[in-house]
PDB file of C-alpha atoms in Angstrom:
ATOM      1  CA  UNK A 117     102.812  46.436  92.306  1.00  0.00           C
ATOM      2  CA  UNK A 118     102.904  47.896  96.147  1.00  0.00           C
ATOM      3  CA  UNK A 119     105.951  49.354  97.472  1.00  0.00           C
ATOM      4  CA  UNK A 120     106.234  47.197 100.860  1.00  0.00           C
ATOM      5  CA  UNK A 121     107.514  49.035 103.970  1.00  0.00           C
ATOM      6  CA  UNK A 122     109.854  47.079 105.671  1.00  0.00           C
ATOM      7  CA  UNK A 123     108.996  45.845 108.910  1.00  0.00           C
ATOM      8  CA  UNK A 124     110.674  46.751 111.583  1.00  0.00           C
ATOM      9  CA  UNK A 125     111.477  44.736 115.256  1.00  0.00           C
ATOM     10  CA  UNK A 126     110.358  45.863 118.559  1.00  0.00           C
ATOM     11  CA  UNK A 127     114.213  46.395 119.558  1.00  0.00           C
ATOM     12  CA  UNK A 128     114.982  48.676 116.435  1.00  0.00           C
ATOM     13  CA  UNK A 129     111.641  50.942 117.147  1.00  0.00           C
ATOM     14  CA  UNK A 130     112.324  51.141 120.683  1.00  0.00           C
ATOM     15  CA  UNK A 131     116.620  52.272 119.795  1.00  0.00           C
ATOM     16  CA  UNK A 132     114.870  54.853 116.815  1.00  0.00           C
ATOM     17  CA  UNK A 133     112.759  56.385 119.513  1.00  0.00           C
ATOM     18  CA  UNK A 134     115.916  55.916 122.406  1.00  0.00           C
ATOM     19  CA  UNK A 135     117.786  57.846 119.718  1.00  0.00           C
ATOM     20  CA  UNK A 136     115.664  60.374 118.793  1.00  0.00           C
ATOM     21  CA  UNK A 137     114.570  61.082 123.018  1.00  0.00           C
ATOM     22  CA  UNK A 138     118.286  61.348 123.157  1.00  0.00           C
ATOM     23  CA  UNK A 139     118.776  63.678 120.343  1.00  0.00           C
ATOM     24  CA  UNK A 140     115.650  65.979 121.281  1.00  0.00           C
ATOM     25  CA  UNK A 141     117.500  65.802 125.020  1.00  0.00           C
ATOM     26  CA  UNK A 142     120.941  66.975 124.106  1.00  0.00           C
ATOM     27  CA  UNK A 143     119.786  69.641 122.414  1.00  0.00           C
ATOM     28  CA  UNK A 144     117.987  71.526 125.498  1.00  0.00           C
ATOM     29  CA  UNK A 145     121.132  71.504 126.692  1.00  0.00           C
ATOM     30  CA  UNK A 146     122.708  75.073 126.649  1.00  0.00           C
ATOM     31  CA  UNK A 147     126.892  74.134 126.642  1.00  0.00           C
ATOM     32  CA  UNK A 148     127.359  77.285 128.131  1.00  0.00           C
ATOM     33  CA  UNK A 149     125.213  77.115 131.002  1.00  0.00           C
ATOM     34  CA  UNK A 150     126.090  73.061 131.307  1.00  0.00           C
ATOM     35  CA  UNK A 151     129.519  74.096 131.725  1.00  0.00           C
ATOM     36  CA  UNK A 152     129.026  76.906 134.082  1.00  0.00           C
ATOM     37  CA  UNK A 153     126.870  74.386 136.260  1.00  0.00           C
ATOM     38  CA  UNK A 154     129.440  71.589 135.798  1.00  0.00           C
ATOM     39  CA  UNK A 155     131.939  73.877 137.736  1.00  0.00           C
ATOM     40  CA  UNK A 156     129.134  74.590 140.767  1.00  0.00           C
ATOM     41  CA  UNK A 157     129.183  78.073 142.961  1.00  0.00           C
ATOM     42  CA  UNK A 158     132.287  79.820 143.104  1.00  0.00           C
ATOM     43  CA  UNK A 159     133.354  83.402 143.358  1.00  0.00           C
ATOM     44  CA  UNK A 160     131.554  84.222 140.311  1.00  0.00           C
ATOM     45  CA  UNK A 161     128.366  81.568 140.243  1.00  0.00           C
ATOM     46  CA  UNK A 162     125.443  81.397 142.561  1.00  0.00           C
ATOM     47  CA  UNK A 163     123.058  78.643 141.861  1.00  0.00           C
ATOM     48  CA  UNK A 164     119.415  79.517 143.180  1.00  0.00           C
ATOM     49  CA  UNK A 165     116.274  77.775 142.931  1.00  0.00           C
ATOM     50  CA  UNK A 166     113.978  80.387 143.114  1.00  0.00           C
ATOM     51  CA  UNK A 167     113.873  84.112 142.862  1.00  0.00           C
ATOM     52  CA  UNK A 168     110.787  84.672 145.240  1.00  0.00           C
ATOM     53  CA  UNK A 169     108.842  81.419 146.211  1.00  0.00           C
ATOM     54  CA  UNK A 170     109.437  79.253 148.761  1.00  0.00           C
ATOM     55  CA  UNK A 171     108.974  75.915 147.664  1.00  0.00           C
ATOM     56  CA  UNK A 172     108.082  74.225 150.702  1.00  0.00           C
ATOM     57  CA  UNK A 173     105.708  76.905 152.367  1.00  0.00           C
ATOM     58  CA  UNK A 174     104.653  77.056 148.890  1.00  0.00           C
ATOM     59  CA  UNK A 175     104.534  80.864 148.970  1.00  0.00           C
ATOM     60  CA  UNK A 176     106.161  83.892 147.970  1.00  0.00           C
ATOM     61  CA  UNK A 177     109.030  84.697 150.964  1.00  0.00           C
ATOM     62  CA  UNK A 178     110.638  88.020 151.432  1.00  0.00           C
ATOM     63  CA  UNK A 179     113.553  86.059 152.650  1.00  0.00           C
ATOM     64  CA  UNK A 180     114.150  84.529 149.095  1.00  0.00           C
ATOM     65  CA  UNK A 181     113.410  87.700 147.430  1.00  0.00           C
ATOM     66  CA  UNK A 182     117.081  89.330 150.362  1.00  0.00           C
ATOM     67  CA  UNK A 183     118.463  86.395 149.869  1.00  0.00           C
ATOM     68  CA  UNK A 184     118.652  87.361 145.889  1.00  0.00           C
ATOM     69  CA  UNK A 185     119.115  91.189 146.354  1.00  0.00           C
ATOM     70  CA  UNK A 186     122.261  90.046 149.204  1.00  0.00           C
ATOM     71  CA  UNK A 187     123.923  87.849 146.265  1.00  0.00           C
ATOM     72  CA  UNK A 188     123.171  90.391 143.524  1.00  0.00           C
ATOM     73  CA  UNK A 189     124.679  93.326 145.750  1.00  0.00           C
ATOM     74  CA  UNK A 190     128.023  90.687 146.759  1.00  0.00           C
ATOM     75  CA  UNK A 191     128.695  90.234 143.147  1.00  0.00           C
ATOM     76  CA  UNK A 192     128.558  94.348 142.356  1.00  0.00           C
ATOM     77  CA  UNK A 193     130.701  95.186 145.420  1.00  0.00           C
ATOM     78  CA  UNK A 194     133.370  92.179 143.953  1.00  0.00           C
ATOM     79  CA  UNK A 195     134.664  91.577 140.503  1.00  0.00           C
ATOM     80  CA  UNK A 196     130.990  90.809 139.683  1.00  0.00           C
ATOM     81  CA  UNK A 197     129.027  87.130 138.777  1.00  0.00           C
ATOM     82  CA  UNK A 198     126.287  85.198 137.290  1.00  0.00           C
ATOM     83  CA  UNK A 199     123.323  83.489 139.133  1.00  0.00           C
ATOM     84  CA  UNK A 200     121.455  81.069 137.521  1.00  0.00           C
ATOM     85  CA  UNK A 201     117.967  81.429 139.085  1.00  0.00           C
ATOM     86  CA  UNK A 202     116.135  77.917 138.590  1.00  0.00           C
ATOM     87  CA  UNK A 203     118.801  75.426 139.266  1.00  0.00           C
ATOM     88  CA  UNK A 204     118.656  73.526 142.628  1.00  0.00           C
ATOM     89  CA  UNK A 205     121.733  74.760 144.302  1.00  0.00           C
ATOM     90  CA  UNK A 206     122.129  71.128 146.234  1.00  0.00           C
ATOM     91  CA  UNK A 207     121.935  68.688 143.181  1.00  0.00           C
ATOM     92  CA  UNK A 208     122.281  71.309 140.822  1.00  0.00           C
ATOM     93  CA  UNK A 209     119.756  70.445 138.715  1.00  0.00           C
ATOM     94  CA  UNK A 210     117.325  72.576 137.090  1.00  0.00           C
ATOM     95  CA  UNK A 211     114.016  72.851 138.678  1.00  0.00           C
ATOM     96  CA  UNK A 212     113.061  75.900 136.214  1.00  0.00           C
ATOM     97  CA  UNK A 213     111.237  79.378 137.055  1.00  0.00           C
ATOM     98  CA  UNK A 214     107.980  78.019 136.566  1.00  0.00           C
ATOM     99  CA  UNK A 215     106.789  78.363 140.723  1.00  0.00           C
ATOM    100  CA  UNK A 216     108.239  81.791 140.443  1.00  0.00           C
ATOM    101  CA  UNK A 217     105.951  82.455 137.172  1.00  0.00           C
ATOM    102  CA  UNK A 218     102.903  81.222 139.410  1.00  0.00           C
ATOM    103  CA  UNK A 219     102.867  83.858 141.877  1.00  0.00           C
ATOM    104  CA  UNK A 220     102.613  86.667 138.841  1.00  0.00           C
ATOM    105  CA  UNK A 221      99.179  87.352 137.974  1.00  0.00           C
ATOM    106  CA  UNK A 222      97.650  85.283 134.697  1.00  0.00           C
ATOM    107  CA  UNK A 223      99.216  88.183 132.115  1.00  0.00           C
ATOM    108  CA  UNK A 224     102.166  88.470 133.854  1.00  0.00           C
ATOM    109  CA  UNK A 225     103.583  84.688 133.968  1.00  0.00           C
ATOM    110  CA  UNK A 226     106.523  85.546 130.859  1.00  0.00           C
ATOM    111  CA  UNK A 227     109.997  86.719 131.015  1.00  0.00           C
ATOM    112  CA  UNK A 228     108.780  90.561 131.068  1.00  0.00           C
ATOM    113  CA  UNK A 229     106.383  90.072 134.331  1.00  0.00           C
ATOM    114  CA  UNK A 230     109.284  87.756 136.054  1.00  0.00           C
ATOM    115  CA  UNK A 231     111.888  90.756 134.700  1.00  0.00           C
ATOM    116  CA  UNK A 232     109.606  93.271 136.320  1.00  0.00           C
ATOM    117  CA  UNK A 233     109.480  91.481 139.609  1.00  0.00           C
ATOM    118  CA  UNK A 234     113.711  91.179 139.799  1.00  0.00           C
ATOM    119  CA  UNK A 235     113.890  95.008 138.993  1.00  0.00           C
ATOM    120  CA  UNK A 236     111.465  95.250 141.968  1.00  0.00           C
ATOM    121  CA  UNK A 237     113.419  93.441 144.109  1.00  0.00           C
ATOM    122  CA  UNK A 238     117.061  95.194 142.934  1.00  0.00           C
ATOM    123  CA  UNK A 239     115.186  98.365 143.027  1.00  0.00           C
ATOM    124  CA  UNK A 240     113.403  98.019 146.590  1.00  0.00           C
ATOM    125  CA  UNK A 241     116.425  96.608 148.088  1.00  0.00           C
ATOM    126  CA  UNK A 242     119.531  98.380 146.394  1.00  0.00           C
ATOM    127  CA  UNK A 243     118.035 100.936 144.898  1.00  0.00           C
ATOM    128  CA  UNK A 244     117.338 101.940 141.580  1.00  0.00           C
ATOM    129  CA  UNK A 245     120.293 103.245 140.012  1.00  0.00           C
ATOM    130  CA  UNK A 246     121.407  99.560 139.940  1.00  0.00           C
ATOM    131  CA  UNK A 247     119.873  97.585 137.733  1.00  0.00           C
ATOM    132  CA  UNK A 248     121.798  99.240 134.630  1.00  0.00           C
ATOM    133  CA  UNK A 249     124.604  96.567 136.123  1.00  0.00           C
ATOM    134  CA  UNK A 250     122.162  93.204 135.144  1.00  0.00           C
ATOM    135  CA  UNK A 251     121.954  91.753 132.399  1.00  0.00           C
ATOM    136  CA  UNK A 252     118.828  88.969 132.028  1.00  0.00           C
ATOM    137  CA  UNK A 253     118.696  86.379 129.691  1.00  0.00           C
ATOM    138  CA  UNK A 254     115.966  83.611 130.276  1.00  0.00           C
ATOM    139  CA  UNK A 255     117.022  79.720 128.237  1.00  0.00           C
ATOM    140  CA  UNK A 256     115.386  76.805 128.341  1.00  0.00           C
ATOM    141  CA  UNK A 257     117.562  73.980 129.684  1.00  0.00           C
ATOM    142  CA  UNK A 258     116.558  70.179 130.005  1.00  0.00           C
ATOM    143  CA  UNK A 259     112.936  71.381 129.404  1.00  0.00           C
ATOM    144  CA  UNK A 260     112.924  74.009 132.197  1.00  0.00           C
ATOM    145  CA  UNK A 261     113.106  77.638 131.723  1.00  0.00           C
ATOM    146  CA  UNK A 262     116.184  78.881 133.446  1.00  0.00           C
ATOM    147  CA  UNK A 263     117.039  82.393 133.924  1.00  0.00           C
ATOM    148  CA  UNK A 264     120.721  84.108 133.560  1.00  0.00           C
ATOM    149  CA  UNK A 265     121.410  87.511 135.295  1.00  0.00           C
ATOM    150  CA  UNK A 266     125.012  88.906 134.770  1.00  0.00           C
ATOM    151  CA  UNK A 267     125.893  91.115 137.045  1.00  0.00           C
ATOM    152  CA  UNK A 268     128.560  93.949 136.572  1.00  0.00           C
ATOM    153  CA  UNK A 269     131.017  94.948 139.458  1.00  0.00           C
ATOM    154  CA  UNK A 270     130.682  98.097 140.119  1.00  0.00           C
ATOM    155  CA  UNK A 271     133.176 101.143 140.734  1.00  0.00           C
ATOM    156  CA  UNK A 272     131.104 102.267 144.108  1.00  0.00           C
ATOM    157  CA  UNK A 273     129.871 100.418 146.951  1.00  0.00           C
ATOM    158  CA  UNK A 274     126.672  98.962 146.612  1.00  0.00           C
ATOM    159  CA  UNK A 275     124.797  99.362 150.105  1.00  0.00           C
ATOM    160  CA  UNK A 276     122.308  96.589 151.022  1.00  0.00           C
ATOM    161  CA  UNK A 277     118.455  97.454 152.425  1.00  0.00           C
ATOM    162  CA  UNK A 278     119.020 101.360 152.739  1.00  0.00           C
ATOM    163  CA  UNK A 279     122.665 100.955 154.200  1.00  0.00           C
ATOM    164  CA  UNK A 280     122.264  98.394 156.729  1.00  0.00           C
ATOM    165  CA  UNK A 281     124.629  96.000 155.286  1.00  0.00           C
ATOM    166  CA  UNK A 282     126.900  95.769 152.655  1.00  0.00           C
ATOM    167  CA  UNK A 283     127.775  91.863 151.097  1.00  0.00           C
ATOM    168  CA  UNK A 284     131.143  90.924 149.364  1.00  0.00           C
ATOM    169  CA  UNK A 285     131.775  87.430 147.426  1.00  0.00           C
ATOM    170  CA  UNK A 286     134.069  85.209 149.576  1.00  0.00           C
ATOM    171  CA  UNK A 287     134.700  81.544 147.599  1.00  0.00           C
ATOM    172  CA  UNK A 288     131.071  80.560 147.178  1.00  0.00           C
ATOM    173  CA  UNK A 289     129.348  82.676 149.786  1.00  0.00           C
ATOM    174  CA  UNK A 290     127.772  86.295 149.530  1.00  0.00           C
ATOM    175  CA  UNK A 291     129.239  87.721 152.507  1.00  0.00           C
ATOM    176  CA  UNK A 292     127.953  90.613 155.050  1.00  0.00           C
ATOM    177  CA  UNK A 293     130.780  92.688 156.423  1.00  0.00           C
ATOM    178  CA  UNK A 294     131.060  94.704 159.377  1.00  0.00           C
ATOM    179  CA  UNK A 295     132.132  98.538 158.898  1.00  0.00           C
ATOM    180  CA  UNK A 296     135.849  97.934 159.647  1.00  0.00           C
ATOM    181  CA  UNK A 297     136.168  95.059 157.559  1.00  0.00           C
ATOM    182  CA  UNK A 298     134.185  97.070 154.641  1.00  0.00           C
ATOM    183  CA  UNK A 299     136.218  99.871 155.349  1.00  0.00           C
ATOM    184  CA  UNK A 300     139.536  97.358 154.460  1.00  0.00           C
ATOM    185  CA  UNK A 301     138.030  95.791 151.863  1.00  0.00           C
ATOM    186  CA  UNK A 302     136.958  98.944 149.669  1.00  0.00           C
ATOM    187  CA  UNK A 303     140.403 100.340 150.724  1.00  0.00           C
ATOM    188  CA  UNK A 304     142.174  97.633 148.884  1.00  0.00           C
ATOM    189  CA  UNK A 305     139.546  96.659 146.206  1.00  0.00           C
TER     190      UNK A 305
END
């Protein structure tokens, strides 16, 4: 006597693999980061897409690299913030770190090498004694790799590019102020 598998219709294999897709699905998604994305950039959230390349000159661009040391240095110089490096900041959805890990050489394309590179940039641009203020955590959400830097106010002005600037958080934008305005702001902050 065989034991007979039941058969099973098109429409029930197709809503067992739905399910399962859907299951697998939900549970890349990080409820923390989900929510933080759900409330878009604010005073203490900056979306980016990448931390170096520029994905239509498909090449690494100083600008991006400013662009990231300007938001890092508004969040220290306010109550400090989170940017979520891999999410495009227009449809915020995430595009991952993976064209970031492509301009690392071969043993470099993990979390350390990509690490390495943001300490570069913090260090280069802010200086050094900064980057006891971020804290890195790299998650994979919706099958990307997206990467979490928290970064700590702190009790000092945080000069940008060797003193040429100095950014503050204003709503949703990293701000550069002149030297009366930072002179007001650091008076009453």
């Amino acid at each position: 006597h065989c034991n007979k598998i039941p058969e099973q219709s098109i429409e029930q294999i197709s809503e067992n693999a739905y399910l399962q897709a859907l299951k697998e699905f939900n549970a890349q998604q990080d409820p923390e980061i989900r929510a933080m994305i759900s409330k878009g950039k604010n005073s203490t959230l900056e979306l980016i897409p990448t931390l170096r390349f520029n994905m239509i000159a498909n090449q690494v661009d100083d600008n991006i690299e400013r662009e990231f040391a300007q938001h890092v240095s508004a969040f220290m110089n306010s109550s400090g913030g989170t940017i979520l490096i891999g999410i495009d900041n227009n449809n915020e959805e995430p595009i991952g770190i993976e064209s970031d890990y492509s301009t690392l050489k071969q043993h470099q394309q993990n979390p350390d090498g990509f690490n390495n590179v943001l300490f570069g940039i913090v260090s280069r641009l802010l200086g050094s004694k900064h980057i006891d203020k971020l804290d890195i955590q790299h998650k994979g959400f919706r099958g990307k790799q997206i990467c979490w830097v928290y970064i700590q106010a702190s009790e000092s002005p945080v000069f940008f590019d060797n003193g040429k600037d100095i950014f503050v958080r204003s709503g949703s934008l990293s701000k550069a102020l002149n030297m009366a305005e930072a002179y007001e702001y650091f008076a009453t902050h």
